[in-house]
Amino acid sequence: MMGKTTKIPKFGMLSGYRVVMMGASVAAPFAGELYAENGADVIWIEHPTNVDAGRVARKSGSWQQDRRNMRSLAMNYTKNEGKEVFLKLLETTDVLIEASIGGRYDKMGLSDKVLWERNPKLVIAHISGFGQTGIPEYVNRASYDPIAQAFGCVMRMNGLPGQPSAPAMPFPGDYTASFYAFGLTLAALLKRNETGKGESLDLAQYELMMRIQANYPTDYLRYGLDYIKEGNHSRICAGYGTYSCKDGNEIYMLLLNPGVLQKGLPVLGIEYGTELIPEGSSFVPVDTPAADDVEAAIQKFCAEYTAEEAEALLTANGVPCSRLLNYEEAVNHPHYKAREVFTTWTAADGKTQIPGVNIVPKVKNNPGQIWRGAPNIGMDNEDILEELGIPQGIIDKMYAEGKLGKRDYFETK
């Protein structure tokens, strides 16, 4: 499919905005994807020869899922003609989203000040593991999602008590950075449209991991209460966790709040409004005789029913509960089908259909759409550069010197 701006359909809430995205793996690409799904023109600048890890992983769908609707400019933008083309492109850009080691853009001579000299309205999002400022030893550290989880005090929360900690999956450090970058650059655009002045965001992934830990940091800082690893059951409430059922499949349930207890406990054969569980109780505290009774009743209940049957009985009586679905079950589930959670789109070869997750959330008046699959490497080079007015001779020279690249990168199996 042609990649000229004039060929991009007008749709969604962000039509008319241009975003330049540079970054591999998850954090920056998914932030750009959120723009692309909602109608923005997203130009993915990737290295001509160093292929994105999302492309090279064997039978990986990450680039197909999280780079759709984008245009690809495969160009070395760090020096000479490539650097000047990059700055010229930013003159036409609303938002720049990049992910790299902290301070990298300053070292390349592409500081915020330099970028704003070319486009004072530019909104810039820098995503890094440890931030753009601080102790140099940390600012200069390489990082991936699990490193942000480890340094941000999250990884120690995951896993079973007494067992080695494990990273939470899939990639909360990366996706949290994506959502922050998307949301705050949109906020910056609102302010820019009011003031005419751009903004720069310093998104340190370990800080974002710290920020999404609910009450636990404050509990420690104020009361000295540290987090205790829970595993798959609450350390506070009985009937709050994962349980195996008759068929070997699992459910997760929460006996939490008076209404749930009142309707849910009788399903388990437990009376509500007694001396052990007084009326008005919000939960059954662990390490109490009532908790022992509740846990024993749940074990007996789950041994009698399949996960699907247990889920149906509990939810029918107001208990928050769900089976732990796998992908096959999700694809065939009537609610998934009713909301069209899965869809297909046409890949870069123009014929192969790629299955994956649809655009979410649902938008009523200006919905997003998938108008093209993820681009091959550099497939939009000429369209983008010609639109910027770059002479054909310069384009040819950049190809000859390896500063531009083009390559089919599509797996059909």
mmCIF file with all atom_site columns, C-alpha atoms in Angstrom, residues 148-252:
data_model
loop_
_atom_site.group_PDB
_atom_site.id
_atom_site.type_symbol
_atom_site.label_atom_id
_atom_site.label_alt_id
_atom_site.label_comp_id
_atom_site.label_asym_id
_atom_site.label_entity_id
_atom_site.label_seq_id
_atom_site.pdbx_PDB_ins_code
_atom_site.Cartn_x
_atom_site.Cartn_y
_atom_site.Cartn_z
_atom_site.occupancy
_atom_site.B_iso_or_equiv
_atom_site.pdbx_formal_charge
_atom_site.auth_seq_id
_atom_site.auth_comp_id
_atom_site.auth_asym_id
_atom_site.auth_atom_id
_atom_site.pdbx_PDB_model_num
ATOM 1   C CA . ALA A 1 148 ? 12.809  -1.253  35.644 1.00 0.00 ? 148 ALA A CA 1
ATOM 2   C CA . GLN A 1 149 ? 10.743  -3.730  37.668 1.00 0.00 ? 149 GLN A CA 1
ATOM 3   C CA . ALA A 1 150 ? 13.775  -4.731  39.730 1.00 0.00 ? 150 ALA A CA 1
ATOM 4   C CA . PHE A 1 151 ? 15.056  -1.187  40.426 1.00 0.00 ? 151 PHE A CA 1
ATOM 5   C CA . GLY A 1 152 ? 11.515  0.140   40.882 1.00 0.00 ? 152 GLY A CA 1
ATOM 6   C CA . CYS A 1 153 ? 10.742  -2.305  43.750 1.00 0.00 ? 153 CYS A CA 1
ATOM 7   C CA . VAL A 1 154 ? 8.101   -4.220  41.758 1.00 0.00 ? 154 VAL A CA 1
ATOM 8   C CA . MET A 1 155 ? 9.779   -7.532  40.971 1.00 0.00 ? 155 MET A CA 1
ATOM 9   C CA . ARG A 1 156 ? 10.119  -8.506  44.632 1.00 0.00 ? 156 ARG A CA 1
ATOM 10  C CA . MET A 1 157 ? 6.301   -8.371  44.836 1.00 0.00 ? 157 MET A CA 1
ATOM 11  C CA . ASN A 1 158 ? 5.803   -11.141 42.273 1.00 0.00 ? 158 ASN A CA 1
ATOM 12  C CA . GLY A 1 159 ? 6.051   -14.871 42.767 1.00 0.00 ? 159 GLY A CA 1
ATOM 13  C CA . LEU A 1 160 ? 5.156   -17.190 45.620 1.00 0.00 ? 160 LEU A CA 1
ATOM 14  C CA . PRO A 1 161 ? 6.210   -16.464 49.229 1.00 0.00 ? 161 PRO A CA 1
ATOM 15  C CA . GLY A 1 162 ? 9.522   -18.106 50.008 1.00 0.00 ? 162 GLY A CA 1
ATOM 16  C CA . GLN A 1 163 ? 10.308  -18.569 46.321 1.00 0.00 ? 163 GLN A CA 1
ATOM 17  C CA . PRO A 1 164 ? 12.570  -16.489 44.017 1.00 0.00 ? 164 PRO A CA 1
ATOM 18  C CA . SER A 1 165 ? 10.906  -13.330 42.742 1.00 0.00 ? 165 SER A CA 1
ATOM 19  C CA . ALA A 1 166 ? 9.897   -13.138 39.107 1.00 0.00 ? 166 ALA A CA 1
ATOM 20  C CA . PRO A 1 167 ? 9.121   -10.312 36.671 1.00 0.00 ? 167 PRO A CA 1
ATOM 21  C CA . ALA A 1 168 ? 5.446   -9.596  36.129 1.00 0.00 ? 168 ALA A CA 1
ATOM 22  C CA . MET A 1 169 ? 4.311   -10.359 32.600 1.00 0.00 ? 169 MET A CA 1
ATOM 23  C CA . PRO A 1 170 ? 3.757   -9.192  29.997 1.00 0.00 ? 170 PRO A CA 1
ATOM 24  C CA . PHE A 1 171 ? 6.089   -6.179  30.207 1.00 0.00 ? 171 PHE A CA 1
ATOM 25  C CA . PRO A 1 172 ? 4.294   -3.804  32.611 1.00 0.00 ? 172 PRO A CA 1
ATOM 26  C CA . GLY A 1 173 ? 7.297   -1.464  32.718 1.00 0.00 ? 173 GLY A CA 1
ATOM 27  C CA . ASP A 1 174 ? 7.209   -1.013  28.961 1.00 0.00 ? 174 ASP A CA 1
ATOM 28  C CA . TYR A 1 175 ? 3.457   -0.730  28.556 1.00 0.00 ? 175 TYR A CA 1
ATOM 29  C CA . THR A 1 176 ? 3.142   1.651   31.510 1.00 0.00 ? 176 THR A CA 1
ATOM 30  C CA . ALA A 1 177 ? 5.722   3.880   29.830 1.00 0.00 ? 177 ALA A CA 1
ATOM 31  C CA . SER A 1 178 ? 3.700   3.670   26.611 1.00 0.00 ? 178 SER A CA 1
ATOM 32  C CA . PHE A 1 179 ? 0.485   4.747   28.302 1.00 0.00 ? 179 PHE A CA 1
ATOM 33  C CA . TYR A 1 180 ? 2.213   7.577   30.176 1.00 0.00 ? 180 TYR A CA 1
ATOM 34  C CA . ALA A 1 181 ? 3.890   8.770   26.971 1.00 0.00 ? 181 ALA A CA 1
ATOM 35  C CA . PHE A 1 182 ? 0.621   8.663   25.047 1.00 0.00 ? 182 PHE A CA 1
ATOM 36  C CA . GLY A 1 183 ? -1.474  10.364  27.707 1.00 0.00 ? 183 GLY A CA 1
ATOM 37  C CA . LEU A 1 184 ? 0.988   13.079  28.700 1.00 0.00 ? 184 LEU A CA 1
ATOM 38  C CA . THR A 1 185 ? 1.986   13.976  25.147 1.00 0.00 ? 185 THR A CA 1
ATOM 39  C CA . LEU A 1 186 ? -1.717  14.458  24.424 1.00 0.00 ? 186 LEU A CA 1
ATOM 40  C CA . ALA A 1 187 ? -1.940  16.708  27.480 1.00 0.00 ? 187 ALA A CA 1
ATOM 41  C CA . ALA A 1 188 ? 1.119   18.591  26.207 1.00 0.00 ? 188 ALA A CA 1
ATOM 42  C CA . LEU A 1 189 ? -0.566  19.022  22.825 1.00 0.00 ? 189 LEU A CA 1
ATOM 43  C CA . LEU A 1 190 ? -3.588  20.593  24.516 1.00 0.00 ? 190 LEU A CA 1
ATOM 44  C CA . LYS A 1 191 ? -1.324  23.057  26.342 1.00 0.00 ? 191 LYS A CA 1
ATOM 45  C CA . ARG A 1 192 ? 0.732   23.682  23.187 1.00 0.00 ? 192 ARG A CA 1
ATOM 46  C CA . ASN A 1 193 ? -2.416  24.473  21.239 1.00 0.00 ? 193 ASN A CA 1
ATOM 47  C CA . GLU A 1 194 ? -3.151  27.062  23.908 1.00 0.00 ? 194 GLU A CA 1
ATOM 48  C CA . THR A 1 195 ? 0.339   28.569  24.292 1.00 0.00 ? 195 THR A CA 1
ATOM 49  C CA . GLY A 1 196 ? 2.131   27.736  21.030 1.00 0.00 ? 196 GLY A CA 1
ATOM 50  C CA . LYS A 1 197 ? 5.012   26.249  23.024 1.00 0.00 ? 197 LYS A CA 1
ATOM 51  C CA . GLY A 1 198 ? 6.157   22.617  23.020 1.00 0.00 ? 198 GLY A CA 1
ATOM 52  C CA . GLU A 1 199 ? 7.017   20.388  25.970 1.00 0.00 ? 199 GLU A CA 1
ATOM 53  C CA . SER A 1 200 ? 9.526   17.705  26.940 1.00 0.00 ? 200 SER A CA 1
ATOM 54  C CA . LEU A 1 201 ? 8.716   14.676  29.082 1.00 0.00 ? 201 LEU A CA 1
ATOM 55  C CA . ASP A 1 202 ? 11.361  12.685  30.964 1.00 0.00 ? 202 ASP A CA 1
ATOM 56  C CA . LEU A 1 203 ? 9.836   9.223   31.465 1.00 0.00 ? 203 LEU A CA 1
ATOM 57  C CA . ALA A 1 204 ? 12.059  7.034   33.666 1.00 0.00 ? 204 ALA A CA 1
ATOM 58  C CA . GLN A 1 205 ? 10.584  3.552   33.681 1.00 0.00 ? 205 GLN A CA 1
ATOM 59  C CA . TYR A 1 206 ? 11.668  2.674   37.211 1.00 0.00 ? 206 TYR A CA 1
ATOM 60  C CA . GLU A 1 207 ? 9.847   5.781   38.492 1.00 0.00 ? 207 GLU A CA 1
ATOM 61  C CA . LEU A 1 208 ? 6.703   4.778   36.635 1.00 0.00 ? 208 LEU A CA 1
ATOM 62  C CA . MET A 1 209 ? 6.908   1.350   38.259 1.00 0.00 ? 209 MET A CA 1
ATOM 63  C CA . MET A 1 210 ? 7.146   3.030   41.659 1.00 0.00 ? 210 MET A CA 1
ATOM 64  C CA . ARG A 1 211 ? 4.192   5.287   40.859 1.00 0.00 ? 211 ARG A CA 1
ATOM 65  C CA . ILE A 1 212 ? 1.751   2.439   40.130 1.00 0.00 ? 212 ILE A CA 1
ATOM 66  C CA . GLN A 1 213 ? 2.256   0.619   43.456 1.00 0.00 ? 213 GLN A CA 1
ATOM 67  C CA . ALA A 1 214 ? -0.959  1.938   45.021 1.00 0.00 ? 214 ALA A CA 1
ATOM 68  C CA . ASN A 1 215 ? -0.713  2.463   48.792 1.00 0.00 ? 215 ASN A CA 1
ATOM 69  C CA . TYR A 1 216 ? 2.427   0.446   49.431 1.00 0.00 ? 216 TYR A CA 1
ATOM 70  C CA . PRO A 1 217 ? 5.124   3.156   49.157 1.00 0.00 ? 217 PRO A CA 1
ATOM 71  C CA . THR A 1 218 ? 3.130   5.493   51.421 1.00 0.00 ? 218 THR A CA 1
ATOM 72  C CA . ASP A 1 219 ? 2.492   2.688   53.895 1.00 0.00 ? 219 ASP A CA 1
ATOM 73  C CA . TYR A 1 220 ? 6.241   2.204   54.187 1.00 0.00 ? 220 TYR A CA 1
ATOM 74  C CA . LEU A 1 221 ? 7.215   5.880   54.225 1.00 0.00 ? 221 LEU A CA 1
ATOM 75  C CA . ARG A 1 222 ? 4.569   6.840   56.790 1.00 0.00 ? 222 ARG A CA 1
ATOM 76  C CA . TYR A 1 223 ? 4.141   3.736   58.930 1.00 0.00 ? 223 TYR A CA 1
ATOM 77  C CA . GLY A 1 224 ? 7.233   1.649   58.226 1.00 0.00 ? 224 GLY A CA 1
ATOM 78  C CA . LEU A 1 225 ? 5.083   -1.149  56.821 1.00 0.00 ? 225 LEU A CA 1
ATOM 79  C CA . ASP A 1 226 ? 6.937   -2.975  54.057 1.00 0.00 ? 226 ASP A CA 1
ATOM 80  C CA . TYR A 1 227 ? 5.304   -5.056  51.344 1.00 0.00 ? 227 TYR A CA 1
ATOM 81  C CA . ILE A 1 228 ? 4.934   -8.769  52.078 1.00 0.00 ? 228 ILE A CA 1
ATOM 82  C CA . LYS A 1 229 ? 4.796   -11.035 49.057 1.00 0.00 ? 229 LYS A CA 1
ATOM 83  C CA . GLU A 1 230 ? 1.300   -12.478 48.649 1.00 0.00 ? 230 GLU A CA 1
ATOM 84  C CA . GLY A 1 231 ? 1.619   -14.997 45.850 1.00 0.00 ? 231 GLY A CA 1
ATOM 85  C CA . ASN A 1 232 ? -1.708  -16.282 44.554 1.00 0.00 ? 232 ASN A CA 1
ATOM 86  C CA . HIS A 1 233 ? -3.795  -15.599 47.702 1.00 0.00 ? 233 HIS A CA 1
ATOM 87  C CA . SER A 1 234 ? -4.465  -12.435 49.653 1.00 0.00 ? 234 SER A CA 1
ATOM 88  C CA . ARG A 1 235 ? -2.617  -12.174 52.948 1.00 0.00 ? 235 ARG A CA 1
ATOM 89  C CA . ILE A 1 236 ? -5.534  -10.173 54.367 1.00 0.00 ? 236 ILE A CA 1
ATOM 90  C CA . CYS A 1 237 ? -8.799  -11.689 53.098 1.00 0.00 ? 237 CYS A CA 1
ATOM 91  C CA . ALA A 1 238 ? -10.013 -15.259 53.006 1.00 0.00 ? 238 ALA A CA 1
ATOM 92  C CA . GLY A 1 239 ? -11.651 -16.292 49.748 1.00 0.00 ? 239 GLY A CA 1
ATOM 93  C CA . TYR A 1 240 ? -9.472  -13.934 47.739 1.00 0.00 ? 240 TYR A CA 1
ATOM 94  C CA . GLY A 1 241 ? -7.185  -15.769 45.326 1.00 0.00 ? 241 GLY A CA 1
ATOM 95  C CA . THR A 1 242 ? -6.665  -18.600 42.860 1.00 0.00 ? 242 THR A CA 1
ATOM 96  C CA . TYR A 1 243 ? -8.346  -21.962 43.326 1.00 0.00 ? 243 TYR A CA 1
ATOM 97  C CA . SER A 1 244 ? -8.132  -25.234 41.365 1.00 0.00 ? 244 SER A CA 1
ATOM 98  C CA . CYS A 1 245 ? -11.384 -26.899 40.361 1.00 0.00 ? 245 CYS A CA 1
ATOM 99  C CA . LYS A 1 246 ? -12.603 -30.408 39.614 1.00 0.00 ? 246 LYS A CA 1
ATOM 100 C CA . ASP A 1 247 ? -11.308 -30.368 36.021 1.00 0.00 ? 247 ASP A CA 1
ATOM 101 C CA . GLY A 1 248 ? -7.861  -29.090 36.975 1.00 0.00 ? 248 GLY A CA 1
ATOM 102 C CA . ASN A 1 249 ? -8.587  -25.594 35.678 1.00 0.00 ? 249 ASN A CA 1
ATOM 103 C CA . GLU A 1 250 ? -8.417  -22.519 37.901 1.00 0.00 ? 250 GLU A CA 1
ATOM 104 C CA . ILE A 1 251 ? -10.655 -19.672 38.950 1.00 0.00 ? 251 ILE A CA 1
ATOM 105 C CA . TYR A 1 252 ? -9.855  -16.393 40.681 1.00 0.00 ? 252 TYR A CA 1
#
